[in-house]
mmCIF file of C-alpha atoms in Angstrom:
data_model
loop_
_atom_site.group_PDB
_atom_site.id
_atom_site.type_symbol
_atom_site.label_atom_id
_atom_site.label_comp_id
_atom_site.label_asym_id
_atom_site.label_seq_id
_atom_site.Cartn_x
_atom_site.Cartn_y
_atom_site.Cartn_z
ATOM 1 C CA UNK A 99 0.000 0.000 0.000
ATOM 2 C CA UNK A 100 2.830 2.282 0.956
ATOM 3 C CA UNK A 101 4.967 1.582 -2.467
ATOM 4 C CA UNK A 102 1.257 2.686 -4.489
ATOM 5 C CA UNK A 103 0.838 5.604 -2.657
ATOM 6 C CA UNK A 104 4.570 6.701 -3.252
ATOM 7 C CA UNK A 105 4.221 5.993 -7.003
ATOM 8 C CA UNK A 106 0.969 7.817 -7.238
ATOM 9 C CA UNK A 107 2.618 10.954 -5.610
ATOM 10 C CA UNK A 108 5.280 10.791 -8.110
ATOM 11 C CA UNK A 109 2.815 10.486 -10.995
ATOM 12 C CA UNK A 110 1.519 13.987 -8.959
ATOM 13 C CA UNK A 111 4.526 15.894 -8.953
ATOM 14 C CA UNK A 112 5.202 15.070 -12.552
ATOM 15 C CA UNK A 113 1.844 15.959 -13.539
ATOM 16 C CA UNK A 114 2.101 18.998 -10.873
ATOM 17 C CA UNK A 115 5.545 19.981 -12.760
ATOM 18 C CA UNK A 116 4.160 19.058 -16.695
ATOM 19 C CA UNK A 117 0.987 21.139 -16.259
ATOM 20 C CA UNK A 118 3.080 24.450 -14.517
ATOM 21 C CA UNK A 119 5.659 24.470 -17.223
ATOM 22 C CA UNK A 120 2.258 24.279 -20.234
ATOM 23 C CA UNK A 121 0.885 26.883 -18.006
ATOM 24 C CA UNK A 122 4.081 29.507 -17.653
ATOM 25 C CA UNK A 123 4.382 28.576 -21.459
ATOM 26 C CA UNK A 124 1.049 30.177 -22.220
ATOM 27 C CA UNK A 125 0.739 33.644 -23.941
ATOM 28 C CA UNK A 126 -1.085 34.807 -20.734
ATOM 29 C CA UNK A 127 -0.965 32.820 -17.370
ATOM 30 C CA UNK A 128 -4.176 30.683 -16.384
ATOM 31 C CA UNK A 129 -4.718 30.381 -12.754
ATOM 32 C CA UNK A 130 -6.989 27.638 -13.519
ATOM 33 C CA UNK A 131 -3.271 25.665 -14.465
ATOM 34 C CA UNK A 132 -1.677 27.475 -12.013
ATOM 35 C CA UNK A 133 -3.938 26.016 -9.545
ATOM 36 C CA UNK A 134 -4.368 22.729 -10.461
ATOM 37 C CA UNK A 135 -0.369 22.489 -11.127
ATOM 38 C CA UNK A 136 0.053 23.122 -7.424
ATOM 39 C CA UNK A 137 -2.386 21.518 -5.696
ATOM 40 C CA UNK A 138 -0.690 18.169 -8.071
ATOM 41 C CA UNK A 139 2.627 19.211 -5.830
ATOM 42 C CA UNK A 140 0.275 19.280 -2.206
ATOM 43 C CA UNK A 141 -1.122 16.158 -3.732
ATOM 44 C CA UNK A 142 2.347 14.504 -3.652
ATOM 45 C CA UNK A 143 3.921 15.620 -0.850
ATOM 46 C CA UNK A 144 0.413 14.487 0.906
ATOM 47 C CA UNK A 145 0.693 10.879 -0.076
ATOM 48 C CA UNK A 146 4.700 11.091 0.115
ATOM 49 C CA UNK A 147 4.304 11.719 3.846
ATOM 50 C CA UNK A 148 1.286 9.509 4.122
ATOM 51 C CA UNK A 149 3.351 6.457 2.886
ATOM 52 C CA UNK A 150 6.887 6.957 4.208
ATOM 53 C CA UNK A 151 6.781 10.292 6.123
ATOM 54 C CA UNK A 152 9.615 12.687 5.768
ATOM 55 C CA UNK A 153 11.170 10.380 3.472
ATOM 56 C CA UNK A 154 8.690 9.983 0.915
ATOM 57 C CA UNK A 155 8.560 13.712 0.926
ATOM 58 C CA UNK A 156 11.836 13.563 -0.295
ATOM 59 C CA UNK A 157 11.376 11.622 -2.660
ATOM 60 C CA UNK A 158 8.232 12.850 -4.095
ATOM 61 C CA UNK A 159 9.926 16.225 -4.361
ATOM 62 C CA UNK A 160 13.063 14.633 -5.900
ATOM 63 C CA UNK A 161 11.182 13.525 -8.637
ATOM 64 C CA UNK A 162 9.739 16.579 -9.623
ATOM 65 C CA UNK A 163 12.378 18.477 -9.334
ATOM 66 C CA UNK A 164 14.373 15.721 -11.359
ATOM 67 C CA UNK A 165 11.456 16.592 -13.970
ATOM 68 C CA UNK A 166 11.361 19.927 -13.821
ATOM 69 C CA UNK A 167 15.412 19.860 -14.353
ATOM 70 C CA UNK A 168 14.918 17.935 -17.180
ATOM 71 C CA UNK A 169 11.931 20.127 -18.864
ATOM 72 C CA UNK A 170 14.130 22.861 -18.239
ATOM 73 C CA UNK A 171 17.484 21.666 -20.384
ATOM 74 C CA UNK A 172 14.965 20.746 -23.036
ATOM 75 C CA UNK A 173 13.567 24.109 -22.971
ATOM 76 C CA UNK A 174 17.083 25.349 -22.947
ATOM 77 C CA UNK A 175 18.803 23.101 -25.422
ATOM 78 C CA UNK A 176 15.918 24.029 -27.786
ATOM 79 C CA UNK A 177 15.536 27.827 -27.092
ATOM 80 C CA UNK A 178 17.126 30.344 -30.139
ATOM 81 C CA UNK A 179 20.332 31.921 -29.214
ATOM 82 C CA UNK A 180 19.868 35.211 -27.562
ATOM 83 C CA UNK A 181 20.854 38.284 -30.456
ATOM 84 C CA UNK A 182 21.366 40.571 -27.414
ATOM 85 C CA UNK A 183 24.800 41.602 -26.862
ATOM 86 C CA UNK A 184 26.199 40.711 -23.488
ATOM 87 C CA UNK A 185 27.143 43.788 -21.232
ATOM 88 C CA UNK A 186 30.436 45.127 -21.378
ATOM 89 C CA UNK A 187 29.974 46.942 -17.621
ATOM 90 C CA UNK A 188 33.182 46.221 -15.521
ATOM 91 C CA UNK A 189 31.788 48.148 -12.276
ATOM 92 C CA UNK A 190 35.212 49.212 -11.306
ATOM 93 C CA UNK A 191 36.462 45.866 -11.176
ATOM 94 C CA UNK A 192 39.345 46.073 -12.501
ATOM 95 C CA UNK A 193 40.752 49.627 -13.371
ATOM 96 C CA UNK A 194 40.277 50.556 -16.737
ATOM 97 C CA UNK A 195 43.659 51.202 -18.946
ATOM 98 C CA UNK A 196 46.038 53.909 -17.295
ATOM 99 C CA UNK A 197 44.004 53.930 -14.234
ATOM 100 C CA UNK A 198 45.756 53.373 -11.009
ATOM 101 C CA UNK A 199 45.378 49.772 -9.068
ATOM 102 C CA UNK A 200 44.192 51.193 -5.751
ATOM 103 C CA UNK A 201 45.803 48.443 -4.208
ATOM 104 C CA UNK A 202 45.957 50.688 -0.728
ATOM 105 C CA UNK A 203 42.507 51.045 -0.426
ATOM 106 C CA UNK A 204 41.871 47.490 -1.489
ATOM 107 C CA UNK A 205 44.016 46.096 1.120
ATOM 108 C CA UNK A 206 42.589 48.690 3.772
ATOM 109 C CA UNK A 207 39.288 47.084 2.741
ATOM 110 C CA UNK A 208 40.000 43.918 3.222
ATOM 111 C CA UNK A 209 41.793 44.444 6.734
ATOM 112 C CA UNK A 210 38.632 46.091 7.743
ATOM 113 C CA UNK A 211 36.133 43.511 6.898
ATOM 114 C CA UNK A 212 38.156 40.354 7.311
ATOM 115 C CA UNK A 213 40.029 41.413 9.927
ATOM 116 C CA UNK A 214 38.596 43.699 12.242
ATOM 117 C CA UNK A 215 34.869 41.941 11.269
ATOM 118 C CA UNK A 216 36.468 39.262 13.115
ATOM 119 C CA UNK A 217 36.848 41.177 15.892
ATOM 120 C CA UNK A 218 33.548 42.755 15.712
ATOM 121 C CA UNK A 219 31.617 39.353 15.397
ATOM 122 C CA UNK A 220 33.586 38.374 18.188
ATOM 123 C CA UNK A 221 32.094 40.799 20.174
ATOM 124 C CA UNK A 222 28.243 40.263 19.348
ATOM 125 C CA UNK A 223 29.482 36.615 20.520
ATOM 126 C CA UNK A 224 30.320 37.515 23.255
ATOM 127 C CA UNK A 225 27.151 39.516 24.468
ATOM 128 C CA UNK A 226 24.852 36.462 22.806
ATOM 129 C CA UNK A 227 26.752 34.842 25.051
ATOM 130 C CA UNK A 228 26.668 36.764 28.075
ATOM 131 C CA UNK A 229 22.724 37.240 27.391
ATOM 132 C CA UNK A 230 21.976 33.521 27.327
ATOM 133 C CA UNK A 231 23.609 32.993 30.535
ATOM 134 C CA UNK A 232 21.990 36.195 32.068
ATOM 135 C CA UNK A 233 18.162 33.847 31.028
ATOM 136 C CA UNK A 234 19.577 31.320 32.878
ATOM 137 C CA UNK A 235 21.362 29.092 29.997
ATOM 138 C CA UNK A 236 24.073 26.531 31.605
ATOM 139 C CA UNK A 237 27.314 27.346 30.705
ATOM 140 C CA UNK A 238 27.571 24.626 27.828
ATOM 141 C CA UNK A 239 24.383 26.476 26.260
ATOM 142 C CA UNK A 240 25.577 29.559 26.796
ATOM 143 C CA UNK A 241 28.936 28.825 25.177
ATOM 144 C CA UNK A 242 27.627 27.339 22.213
ATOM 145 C CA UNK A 243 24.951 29.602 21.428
ATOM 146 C CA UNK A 244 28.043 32.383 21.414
ATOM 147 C CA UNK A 245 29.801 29.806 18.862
ATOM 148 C CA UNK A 246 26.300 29.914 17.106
ATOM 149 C CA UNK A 247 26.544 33.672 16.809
ATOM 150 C CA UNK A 248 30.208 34.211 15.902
ATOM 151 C CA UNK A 249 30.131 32.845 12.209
ATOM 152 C CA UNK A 250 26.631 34.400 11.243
ATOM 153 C CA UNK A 251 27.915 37.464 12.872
ATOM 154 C CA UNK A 252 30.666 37.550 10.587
ATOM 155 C CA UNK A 253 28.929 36.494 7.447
ATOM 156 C CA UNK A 254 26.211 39.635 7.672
ATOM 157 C CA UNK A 255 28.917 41.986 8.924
ATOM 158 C CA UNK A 256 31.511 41.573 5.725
ATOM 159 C CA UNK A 257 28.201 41.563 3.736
ATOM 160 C CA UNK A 258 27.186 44.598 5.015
ATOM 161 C CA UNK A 259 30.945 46.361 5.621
ATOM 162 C CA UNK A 260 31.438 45.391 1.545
ATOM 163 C CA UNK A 261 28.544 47.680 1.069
ATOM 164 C CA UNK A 262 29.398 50.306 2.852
ATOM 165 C CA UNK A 263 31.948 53.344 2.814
ATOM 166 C CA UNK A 264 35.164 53.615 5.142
ATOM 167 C CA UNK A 265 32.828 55.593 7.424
ATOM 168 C CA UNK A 266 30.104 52.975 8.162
ATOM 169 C CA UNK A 267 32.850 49.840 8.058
ATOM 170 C CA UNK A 268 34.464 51.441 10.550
ATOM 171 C CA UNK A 269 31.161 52.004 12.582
ATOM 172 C CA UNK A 270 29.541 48.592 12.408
ATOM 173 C CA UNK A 271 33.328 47.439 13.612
ATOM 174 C CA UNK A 272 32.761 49.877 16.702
ATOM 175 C CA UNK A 273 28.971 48.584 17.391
ATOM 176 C CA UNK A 274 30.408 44.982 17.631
ATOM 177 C CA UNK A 275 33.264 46.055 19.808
ATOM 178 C CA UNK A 276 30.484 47.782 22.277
ATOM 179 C CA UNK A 277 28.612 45.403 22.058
ATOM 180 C CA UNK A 278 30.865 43.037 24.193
ATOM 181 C CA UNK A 279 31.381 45.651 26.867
ATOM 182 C CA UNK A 280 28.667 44.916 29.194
ATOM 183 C CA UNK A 281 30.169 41.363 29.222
ATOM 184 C CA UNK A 282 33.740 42.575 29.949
ATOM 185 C CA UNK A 283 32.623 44.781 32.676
ATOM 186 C CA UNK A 284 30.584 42.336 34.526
ATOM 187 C CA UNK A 285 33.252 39.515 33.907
ATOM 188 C CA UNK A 286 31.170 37.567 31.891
ATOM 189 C CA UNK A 287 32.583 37.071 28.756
ATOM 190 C CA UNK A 288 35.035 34.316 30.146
#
């Protein structure tokens, strides 16, 4: 009973995939086709986790997306070649001829986001860390939640430093430094 159920929900999601591409294909979209191709998909993942739970969710979404992969290459393999010109825009890249490297500022960029973002992320670490153990988190918890916090810390501060000018690098640096002070001063950030 559980292998029919899984088959059926593949037969779903290919159906649910097959009858969204015909309806993205059409001159103007059909919610009718739009509907029906999605509620194929809830059909599938339904009996996928009816008949083998998480896993035959996987699986039932595997095989759609295994179709819809392959609908996609045809589509692709098939299309005309584009008679647009590709852009020529080097967004200050590289330096155009003659133009100087700015290998100074490039290297004071990078010392400010890598490096000092590694201090700053340190710091919201630290007061994640210091906070947890303020609600009452054991020390393990506490600890590991400020190892959650260090890497994500550092991820959305580069992100963010990269967009920014010397000015605002050099402020989110000093909010991640403060940030840790509270912890420091009450001797909790050991």
């Amino acid at each position: 009973m559980a292998d029919s159920l899984l088959y059926a929900g593949a037969a779903a999601a290919i159906g649910g995939v097959a009858l969204l591409r015909y309806a993205w294909s059409l001159p103007k979209r059909s919610r009718m086709f739009n509907a029906i191709g999605w509620s194929l998909w809830a059909l599938a993942i339904a009996l996928g986790w009816t008949s083998a739970g998480m896993w035959g969710v996987s699986v039932e979404v595997l095989v759609g997306m295994i179709v819809a992969i392959a609908i996609m290459a045809q589509a692709a393999w098939t299309s005309p070649p584009s008679k647009a010109k590709a852009s020529n825009r080097r967004v200050k890249m590289l330096p155009e001829a003659g133009e100087p490297l700015g290998l100074g500022r490039r290297i004071l960029t990078f010392l400010i986001v890598i490096g000092l973002g590694m201090f700053a992320a340190a710091g919201f670490a630290i007061c994640a860390r210091w906070i947890a153990a303020l609600a009452g988190a054991g020390e393990a918890d506490a600890n590991v939640i400020g190892l959650f916090v260090m890497p994500l810390a550092w991820t959305f501060l580069a992100f963010f430093m990269m967009m920014a000018g010397r000015r605002r690098q050099l402020a989110l640096v000093a909010i991640g430094l403060v940030s840790a002070l509270p912890a420091a001063i009450q001797g909790g950030a050991l």
